[in-house]
Amino acid sequence: MRRLSLYIVLATFALLAVAPAASAHAITMTKPEKQLMTLVNHMRAKHHLHQLTMVASLERAARAHSRQMVRRGYFSHSSASGESFSARLIRFGYTTTGCTRWTVGENIAYGYQASGTPHAIFMAWWHSPAHRHVMLTKRLRNLGIGRASGTFKGVDGIVFFTLDCGVRIH
């Protein structure tokens, strides 16, 4: 069995501005998802930024993406079929309909054991200028966090996180 120590892989951030709508269906965040949201919002508060609030459509999109990456054995902002992360967010209900401004950003990461905790994932993003930029983008107001675990590249216990952020101006 291969042994992985502190191994986190980060994807470069993606931040898009396009020209969105509402989400329904309440979702309860898991404890690790709440922990990551708390860490992100704590750092935003330290930088005098609005706290991000969970939006069900972003939460569903983030969870689905983390699960798909585990199940399909890949690591990318795009889906296994090539769908962009912005198209995924729209498909899950974070739409551009009726909006004059629509901006979204995404961070993804995976880790193993100690490197797969919400704190370790947050710190890895924080130490990456591109990922930090997504977390500290002033205009963003909403978020969804998805976590999934499983076997990746032959290693069991890998944890994937997806952080989807956005704002819709009507």
XYZ file of N, CA, C and O in Angstrom:
680
model
N 0.840 -1.171 0.000
C 0.000 0.000 0.000
C 0.894 1.246 0.000
O 1.824 1.339 0.755
N 0.564 2.147 -0.868
C 1.341 3.385 -0.912
C 1.009 4.262 0.270
O -0.114 4.311 0.732
N 2.010 4.926 0.759
C 1.817 5.818 1.898
C 1.957 7.262 1.410
O 2.923 7.620 0.786
N 0.937 8.033 1.707
C 0.963 9.439 1.356
C 1.038 10.241 2.639
O 0.251 10.049 3.535
N 1.994 11.113 2.733
C 2.010 12.009 3.885
C 1.242 13.253 3.491
O 0.181 13.142 2.928
N 1.767 14.390 3.729
C 1.047 15.617 3.447
C 0.969 15.836 1.945
O 1.870 16.370 1.321
N -0.137 15.414 1.356
C -0.284 15.465 -0.086
C -1.594 16.141 -0.422
O -2.645 15.579 -0.199
N -1.500 17.326 -0.898
C -2.686 18.046 -1.336
C -2.438 18.511 -2.746
O -1.371 19.005 -3.064
N -3.407 18.307 -3.548
C -3.333 18.798 -4.905
C -4.383 19.888 -5.032
O -5.503 19.716 -4.609
N -3.985 20.992 -5.581
C -4.882 22.117 -5.758
C -5.031 22.421 -7.234
O -4.062 22.358 -7.974
N -6.212 22.742 -7.614
C -6.421 23.202 -8.982
C -6.410 24.710 -8.980
O -6.763 25.333 -7.997
N -5.983 25.262 -10.059
C -5.981 26.707 -10.137
C -7.411 27.204 -10.075
O -8.340 26.524 -10.478
N -7.550 28.401 -9.550
C -8.869 28.965 -9.389
C -9.470 29.288 -10.739
O -8.790 29.407 -11.732
N -10.760 29.460 -10.692
C -11.451 29.953 -11.867
C -12.450 30.987 -11.375
O -13.179 30.738 -10.443
N -12.434 32.127 -11.956
C -13.346 33.192 -11.577
C -13.904 33.762 -12.861
O -13.159 34.205 -13.716
N -15.219 33.697 -13.000
C -15.862 34.147 -14.221
C -16.884 35.226 -13.910
O -17.563 35.168 -12.904
N -17.002 36.151 -14.796
C -18.076 37.136 -14.714
C -18.872 37.031 -16.001
O -18.318 37.106 -17.074
N -20.152 36.829 -15.890
C -21.022 36.739 -17.044
C -22.206 37.637 -16.729
O -22.144 38.447 -15.842
N -23.196 37.466 -17.387
C -24.294 38.335 -17.064
C -25.307 37.606 -16.242
O -26.058 36.931 -16.441
N -27.526 35.592 -13.309
C -28.103 34.420 -12.665
C -29.487 34.525 -12.089
O -30.017 35.551 -12.189
N -30.326 33.498 -11.061
C -31.662 33.368 -10.509
C -31.589 32.646 -9.204
O -30.527 32.520 -8.644
N -32.616 32.152 -8.698
C -32.673 31.680 -7.311
C -32.571 30.174 -7.213
O -32.663 29.454 -8.171
N -32.358 29.731 -5.995
C -32.329 28.302 -5.734
C -33.399 27.987 -4.704
O -33.816 28.835 -3.936
N -33.805 26.758 -4.683
C -34.800 26.319 -3.717
C -34.225 25.139 -2.960
O -33.041 24.883 -3.035
N -35.051 24.414 -2.278
C -34.663 23.185 -1.607
C -33.559 23.398 -0.572
O -32.396 23.506 -0.914
N -33.947 23.456 0.659
C -32.970 23.636 1.739
C -32.048 22.433 1.830
O -32.450 21.302 1.593
N -30.809 22.700 2.189
C -29.806 21.657 2.343
C -29.120 21.875 3.678
O -28.833 23.006 4.055
N -28.863 20.792 4.371
C -28.115 20.863 5.622
C -26.662 20.541 5.319
O -26.360 19.505 4.726
N -25.778 21.427 5.733
C -24.350 21.210 5.505
C -23.827 20.182 6.508
O -24.276 20.129 7.650
N -22.844 19.399 6.077
C -22.190 18.457 6.978
C -21.235 19.230 7.890
O -20.901 20.381 7.616
N -20.769 18.585 8.939
C -19.850 19.241 9.866
C -18.575 19.718 9.163
O -18.176 20.872 9.350
N -17.912 18.893 8.320
C -16.717 19.384 7.621
C -17.020 20.551 6.675
O -16.214 21.474 6.540
N -18.180 20.517 6.022
C -18.558 21.616 5.138
C -18.751 22.902 5.949
O -18.283 23.974 5.548
N -19.419 22.794 7.094
C -19.615 23.958 7.969
C -18.273 24.487 8.479
O -18.073 25.702 8.568
N -17.370 23.574 8.819
C -16.061 23.999 9.312
C -15.310 24.799 8.246
O -14.708 25.836 8.545
N -15.352 24.325 7.013
C -14.667 25.037 5.938
C -15.324 26.394 5.694
O -14.638 27.404 5.511
N -16.652 26.447 5.717
C -17.348 27.718 5.541
C -16.961 28.704 6.657
O -16.716 29.883 6.394
N -16.868 28.214 7.884
C -16.477 29.066 9.012
C -15.078 29.625 8.809
O -14.830 30.812 9.053
N -14.156 28.795 8.358
C -12.786 29.252 8.109
C -12.742 30.321 7.018
O -12.065 31.341 7.164
N -13.470 30.098 5.933
C -13.496 31.065 4.840
C -14.105 32.378 5.332
O -13.552 33.461 5.106
N -15.235 32.292 6.026
C -15.900 33.514 6.487
C -15.100 34.243 7.565
O -15.122 35.474 7.634
N -14.388 33.513 8.391
C -13.536 34.150 9.396
C -12.448 34.991 8.713
O -12.192 36.136 9.104
N -11.841 34.434 7.684
C -10.795 35.171 6.986
C -11.383 36.337 6.209
O -10.779 37.409 6.147
N -12.567 36.162 5.646
C -13.224 37.284 4.958
C -13.505 38.408 5.952
O -13.289 39.582 5.639
N -13.967 38.070 7.154
C -14.248 39.084 8.179
C -12.971 39.836 8.557
O -12.999 41.061 8.734
N -11.863 39.123 8.663
C -10.587 39.765 8.983
C -10.170 40.765 7.900
O -9.399 41.686 8.172
N -10.668 40.559 6.702
C -10.359 41.448 5.579
C -11.524 42.413 5.296
O -11.590 43.005 4.213
N -12.441 42.528 6.247
C -13.570 43.462 6.164
C -14.465 43.200 4.951
O -14.930 44.137 4.303
N -14.701 41.918 4.678
C -15.560 41.514 3.564
C -16.849 40.901 4.099
O -16.873 40.364 5.209
N -17.902 40.945 3.293
C -19.161 40.302 3.659
C -18.956 38.798 3.853
O -18.162 38.180 3.133
N -19.703 38.245 4.773
C -19.689 36.790 4.940
C -20.426 36.167 3.760
O -21.367 36.765 3.219
N -20.002 34.995 3.364
C -20.680 34.251 2.310
C -21.779 33.414 2.947
O -21.576 32.818 4.006
N -22.937 33.383 2.315
C -24.035 32.574 2.821
C -24.271 31.397 1.886
O -24.155 31.522 0.667
N -24.623 30.270 2.484
C -24.855 29.057 1.714
C -26.117 29.210 0.873
O -27.128 29.699 1.348
N -25.998 28.814 -0.377
C -27.119 28.786 -1.313
C -27.254 27.343 -1.777
O -26.271 26.718 -2.197
N -28.463 26.817 -1.698
C -28.693 25.396 -1.977
C -28.207 24.967 -3.358
O -27.631 23.887 -3.505
N -28.417 25.785 -4.386
C -27.994 25.383 -5.735
C -26.475 25.241 -5.819
O -25.966 24.300 -6.447
N -25.744 26.140 -5.169
C -24.283 26.026 -5.165
C -23.835 24.829 -4.328
O -22.861 24.146 -4.681
N -24.528 24.578 -3.229
C -24.200 23.428 -2.377
C -24.392 22.121 -3.148
O -23.528 21.237 -3.126
N -25.516 22.010 -3.838
C -25.770 20.789 -4.621
C -24.722 20.619 -5.719
O -24.233 19.513 -5.953
N -24.379 21.705 -6.393
C -23.381 21.637 -7.474
C -22.021 21.230 -6.936
O -21.320 20.405 -7.532
N -21.619 21.807 -5.800
C -20.314 21.496 -5.209
C -20.258 20.041 -4.753
O -19.265 19.341 -4.986
N -21.322 19.577 -4.094
C -21.350 18.174 -3.640
C -21.305 17.216 -4.820
O -20.581 16.221 -4.799
N -22.096 17.507 -5.835
C -22.130 16.620 -7.005
C -20.761 16.566 -7.667
O -20.320 15.498 -8.110
N -20.080 17.693 -7.741
C -18.769 17.710 -8.396
C -17.738 16.916 -7.589
O -16.984 16.118 -8.154
N -17.708 17.110 -6.276
C -16.778 16.335 -5.440
C -17.053 14.837 -5.570
O -16.127 14.038 -5.721
N -18.334 14.455 -5.525
C -18.685 13.033 -5.669
C -18.272 12.494 -7.029
O -17.760 11.385 -7.139
N -18.504 13.286 -8.087
C -18.150 12.820 -9.423
C -16.644 12.633 -9.566
O -16.193 11.649 -10.163
N -15.866 13.543 -9.013
C -14.406 13.400 -9.119
C -13.942 12.119 -8.428
O -13.066 11.415 -8.949
N -14.525 11.799 -7.270
C -14.162 10.552 -6.574
C -14.584 9.349 -7.416
O -13.778 8.457 -7.683
N -15.863 9.324 -7.825
C -16.389 8.168 -8.569
C -15.675 7.942 -9.890
O -15.406 6.808 -10.277
N -15.374 9.031 -10.611
C -14.788 8.905 -11.940
C -13.268 8.958 -11.934
O -12.629 8.786 -12.974
N -12.667 9.218 -10.787
C -11.210 9.177 -10.661
C -10.463 10.262 -11.418
O -9.468 9.998 -12.081
N -10.938 11.497 -11.322
C -10.243 12.594 -11.991
C -10.247 13.808 -11.065
O -10.910 13.829 -10.030
N -9.503 14.851 -11.454
C -9.408 16.075 -10.667
C -9.377 17.252 -11.616
O -8.388 17.484 -12.307
N -10.484 17.997 -11.694
C -10.591 19.104 -12.636
C -11.789 19.971 -12.276
O -12.748 19.483 -11.677
N -11.737 21.239 -12.681
C -12.907 22.094 -12.529
C -14.010 21.660 -13.481
O -15.192 21.833 -13.186
N -13.659 21.114 -14.612
C -14.643 20.636 -15.577
C -15.157 19.270 -15.161
O -14.477 18.521 -14.464
N -16.356 18.943 -15.629
C -16.913 17.622 -15.344
C -16.182 16.570 -16.180
O -15.411 16.898 -17.083
N -16.466 15.321 -15.892
C -15.846 14.232 -16.646
C -16.221 14.317 -18.128
O -15.452 13.909 -18.988
N -17.386 14.896 -18.424
C -17.827 15.033 -19.817
C -17.287 16.298 -20.480
O -17.527 16.526 -21.661
N -16.598 17.145 -19.701
C -16.044 18.369 -20.252
C -16.866 19.616 -19.954
O -16.476 20.717 -20.344
N -17.996 19.467 -19.268
C -18.823 20.623 -18.912
C -18.023 21.557 -17.992
O -17.405 21.103 -17.033
N -18.043 22.851 -18.271
C -17.317 23.818 -17.450
C -17.986 23.960 -16.081
O -19.159 23.631 -15.911
N -17.235 24.474 -15.114
C -17.829 24.631 -13.785
C -18.950 25.663 -13.818
O -19.963 25.496 -13.134
N -18.839 26.695 -14.641
C -19.915 27.682 -14.699
C -21.185 27.074 -15.299
O -22.291 27.337 -14.809
N -21.051 26.240 -16.306
C -22.213 25.558 -16.878
C -22.833 24.611 -15.844
O -24.062 24.483 -15.768
N -21.999 23.964 -15.031
C -22.513 23.084 -13.967
C -23.327 23.892 -12.967
O -24.417 23.487 -12.552
N -22.823 25.058 -12.559
C -23.548 25.879 -11.584
C -24.899 26.316 -12.143
O -25.904 26.298 -11.429
N -24.935 26.681 -13.407
C -26.198 27.049 -14.049
C -27.137 25.855 -14.081
O -28.322 25.968 -13.750
N -26.611 24.685 -14.445
C -27.435 23.476 -14.520
C -28.049 23.133 -13.158
O -29.181 22.656 -13.068
N -27.342 23.424 -12.070
C -27.855 23.143 -10.735
C -28.736 24.273 -10.194
O -29.186 24.203 -9.065
N -28.969 25.318 -10.989
C -29.927 26.344 -10.599
C -29.359 27.692 -10.227
O -30.116 28.617 -9.927
N -28.051 27.854 -10.246
C -27.458 29.169 -9.976
C -27.338 29.871 -11.326
O -26.265 29.990 -11.899
N -28.486 30.320 -11.829
C -28.572 30.755 -13.221
C -28.320 32.243 -13.395
O -28.281 33.008 -12.436
N -28.198 32.622 -14.649
C -27.984 34.015 -15.026
C -29.295 34.722 -15.359
O -29.293 35.917 -15.626
N -30.396 34.007 -15.326
C -31.690 34.542 -15.719
C -32.057 35.794 -14.918
O -32.066 35.772 -13.692
N -32.337 36.861 -15.617
C -32.770 38.096 -14.994
C -31.681 38.886 -14.298
O -31.968 39.834 -13.574
N -30.456 38.529 -14.501
C -29.351 39.197 -13.807
C -28.599 40.143 -14.734
O -28.403 39.856 -15.906
N -28.154 41.243 -14.152
C -27.302 42.161 -14.893
C -25.838 41.809 -14.691
O -24.995 42.175 -15.502
N -25.543 41.134 -13.589
C -24.181 40.663 -13.333
C -24.261 39.303 -12.657
O -25.067 39.081 -11.767
N -23.371 38.420 -13.077
C -23.284 37.072 -12.525
C -21.806 36.732 -12.465
O -21.125 36.752 -13.492
N -21.302 36.507 -11.284
C -19.884 36.188 -11.119
C -19.766 34.938 -10.261
O -20.447 34.830 -9.235
N -18.928 34.018 -10.677
C -18.715 32.793 -9.915
C -17.224 32.464 -9.863
O -16.449 32.886 -10.716
N -16.842 31.726 -8.834
C -15.478 31.243 -8.682
C -15.500 29.874 -8.045
O -16.476 29.507 -7.380
N -14.456 29.121 -8.253
C -14.411 27.766 -7.698
C -12.998 27.407 -7.272
O -12.035 27.710 -7.972
N -12.912 26.763 -6.104
C -11.675 26.133 -5.645
C -11.961 24.656 -5.471
O -13.030 24.287 -4.981
N -11.016 23.827 -5.851
C -11.110 22.393 -5.590
C -9.790 21.932 -4.985
O -8.744 22.541 -5.212
N -9.883 20.884 -4.190
C -8.681 20.306 -3.579
C -8.987 18.889 -3.149
O -10.146 18.512 -2.973
N -7.932 18.108 -2.986
C -8.103 16.826 -2.314
C -6.923 16.592 -1.402
O -5.845 17.156 -1.576
N -7.172 15.782 -0.385
C -6.132 15.485 0.586
C -6.327 14.102 1.168
O -7.342 13.444 0.937
N -5.354 13.685 1.931
C -5.340 12.358 2.524
C -5.020 12.500 4.003
O -4.061 13.187 4.368
N -5.802 11.873 4.835
C -5.631 11.899 6.288
C -5.540 13.339 6.789
O -6.466 14.110 6.588
N -4.443 13.731 7.413
C -4.326 15.070 7.995
C -4.446 16.163 6.940
O -4.916 17.257 7.229
N -4.059 15.884 5.701
C -4.139 16.907 4.654
C -5.538 17.001 4.051
O -5.777 17.849 3.201
N -6.452 16.154 4.505
C -7.818 16.177 3.989
C -8.823 16.794 4.947
O -10.021 16.719 4.714
N -8.341 17.425 6.009
C -9.250 18.077 6.962
C -9.673 19.436 6.410
O -8.953 20.020 5.582
N -10.806 19.964 6.869
C -11.197 21.305 6.419
C -10.103 22.344 6.668
O -9.849 23.195 5.807
N -9.444 22.277 7.811
C -8.391 23.243 8.121
C -7.217 23.119 7.147
O -6.690 24.131 6.649
N -6.781 21.896 6.867
C -5.657 21.693 5.941
C -6.018 22.161 4.527
O -5.191 22.784 3.851
N -7.232 21.878 4.101
C -7.670 22.312 2.768
C -7.704 23.840 2.716
O -7.197 24.456 1.775
N -8.288 24.453 3.754
C -8.333 25.915 3.806
C -6.928 26.512 3.752
O -6.670 27.461 3.007
N -6.018 25.972 4.549
C -4.654 26.518 4.588
C -3.953 26.361 3.242
O -3.200 27.245 2.817
N -4.175 25.247 2.574
C -3.575 25.062 1.253
C -4.112 26.112 0.279
O -3.351 26.712 -0.487
N -5.417 26.347 0.311
C -6.003 27.383 -0.540
C -5.465 28.756 -0.147
O -5.168 29.578 -1.000
N -5.360 29.004 1.161
C -4.908 30.308 1.630
C -3.486 30.622 1.153
O -3.158 31.754 0.849
N -2.642 29.614 1.085
C -1.255 29.809 0.667
C -1.071 29.792 -0.849
O 0.057 29.884 -1.341
N -2.143 29.682 -1.572
C -2.114 29.743 -3.036
C -2.762 31.067 -3.448
O -3.945 31.285 -3.191
N -2.003 31.967 -4.073
C -2.582 33.262 -4.445
C -3.872 33.161 -5.266
O -4.815 33.917 -5.030
N -3.939 32.236 -6.187
C -5.134 32.111 -7.023
C -6.344 31.663 -6.206
O -7.452 32.178 -6.376
N -6.145 30.702 -5.312
C -7.251 30.214 -4.475
C -7.656 31.256 -3.439
O -8.838 31.437 -3.152
N -6.684 31.928 -2.873
C -6.969 33.003 -1.909
C -7.802 34.089 -2.592
O -8.733 34.640 -1.997
N -7.470 34.396 -3.841
C -8.219 35.403 -4.596
C -9.705 35.048 -4.669
O -10.566 35.919 -4.484
N -10.019 33.792 -4.942
C -11.426 33.374 -4.994
C -12.085 33.600 -3.637
O -13.175 34.166 -3.548
N -11.422 33.187 -2.561
C -12.021 33.314 -1.228
C -12.186 34.763 -0.797
O -13.074 35.074 0.001
N -11.351 35.662 -1.321
C -11.391 37.063 -0.895
C -11.960 38.014 -1.957
O -11.835 39.232 -1.821
N -12.595 37.472 -2.976
C -13.208 38.344 -3.977
C -14.359 39.093 -3.324
O -15.322 38.493 -2.853
N -14.230 40.400 -3.294
C -15.161 41.262 -2.555
C -16.605 41.113 -3.003
O -17.515 41.070 -2.178
N -16.854 41.040 -4.299
C -18.231 41.047 -4.796
C -18.998 39.744 -4.546
O -20.208 39.728 -4.671
N -18.325 38.660 -4.206
C -19.015 37.389 -3.984
C -19.838 37.443 -2.704
O -19.447 38.065 -1.717
N -20.998 36.773 -2.713
C -21.896 36.766 -1.554
C -22.392 35.371 -1.170
O -22.870 35.176 -0.064
N -22.363 34.424 -2.096
C -22.940 33.084 -1.879
C -21.883 32.009 -1.979
O -20.854 32.200 -2.608
N -22.150 30.872 -1.354
C -21.242 29.743 -1.494
C -21.975 28.427 -1.362
O -23.099 28.359 -0.862
N -21.317 27.398 -1.824
C -21.704 26.014 -1.626
C -20.413 25.232 -1.467
O -19.426 25.517 -2.148
N -20.407 24.298 -0.533
C -19.213 23.485 -0.288
C -19.613 22.024 -0.371
O -20.580 21.605 0.263
N -18.874 21.267 -1.153
C -19.129 19.841 -1.277
C -17.910 19.044 -0.866
O -16.779 19.398 -1.203
N -18.152 17.978 -0.133
C -17.082 17.090 0.330
C -17.471 15.667 -0.008
O -18.621 15.264 0.189
N -16.521 14.909 -0.514
C -16.740 13.489 -0.802
C -15.440 12.753 -0.550
O -14.355 13.302 -0.739
N -15.552 11.518 -0.108
C -14.347 10.730 0.134
C -14.461 9.383 -0.547
O -15.561 8.908 -0.843
N -13.316 8.790 -0.793
C -13.291 7.493 -1.440
C -11.885 7.135 -1.868
O -10.905 7.658 -1.341
N -11.797 6.250 -2.846
C -10.513 5.794 -3.364
C -10.168 6.610 -4.607
O -11.000 6.785 -5.491
N -8.947 7.104 -4.633
C -8.474 7.891 -5.772
C -7.070 7.432 -6.102
O -6.200 7.421 -5.237
N -6.870 7.024 -7.351
C -5.568 6.547 -7.823
C -5.017 5.449 -6.922
O -3.838 5.423 -6.577
N -5.914 4.555 -6.489
C -5.523 3.401 -5.694
C -5.362 3.650 -4.204
O -5.028 2.736 -3.457
N -5.591 4.874 -3.754
C -5.442 5.196 -2.334
C -6.821 5.423 -1.734
O -7.571 6.285 -2.205
N -7.163 4.647 -0.714
C -8.456 4.791 -0.042
C -8.377 5.919 0.986
O -7.316 6.184 1.556
N -9.493 6.580 1.214
C -9.552 7.625 2.227
C -9.201 9.014 1.731
O -8.977 9.926 2.531
N -9.164 9.189 0.423
C -8.922 10.522 -0.139
C -10.200 11.340 0.028
O -11.298 10.853 -0.176
N -10.042 12.615 0.392
C -11.181 13.509 0.583
C -11.081 14.643 -0.428
O -10.040 15.287 -0.553
N -12.160 14.854 -1.177
C -12.262 15.933 -2.153
C -13.148 17.036 -1.603
O -14.180 16.756 -0.996
N -12.757 18.283 -1.826
C -13.576 19.433 -1.477
C -13.761 20.306 -2.711
O -12.815 20.503 -3.483
N -14.959 20.818 -2.866
C -15.264 21.805 -3.892
C -15.900 22.997 -3.193
O -16.832 22.838 -2.413
N -15.384 24.182 -3.459
C -15.939 25.430 -2.951
C -16.418 26.227 -4.148
O -15.610 26.626 -4.998
N -17.730 26.407 -4.248
C -18.308 27.218 -5.312
C -18.830 28.510 -4.692
O -19.565 28.479 -3.709
N -18.435 29.641 -5.259
C -18.844 30.956 -4.754
C -19.485 31.731 -5.902
O -19.151 31.511 -7.063
N -20.360 32.663 -5.548
C -20.965 33.467 -6.591
C -21.696 34.677 -6.065
O -21.856 34.866 -4.855
N -22.147 35.479 -7.013
C -23.033 36.605 -6.736
C -23.914 36.801 -7.967
O -23.468 36.611 -9.101
N -25.161 37.153 -7.706
C -26.106 37.465 -8.772
C -26.706 38.834 -8.479
O -27.276 39.043 -7.415
N -26.572 39.734 -9.417
C -27.134 41.077 -9.285
C -28.308 41.176 -10.236
O -28.151 40.982 -11.447
N -29.475 41.473 -9.702
C -30.698 41.588 -10.530
C -30.961 43.018 -10.903
O -30.635 43.936 -10.214
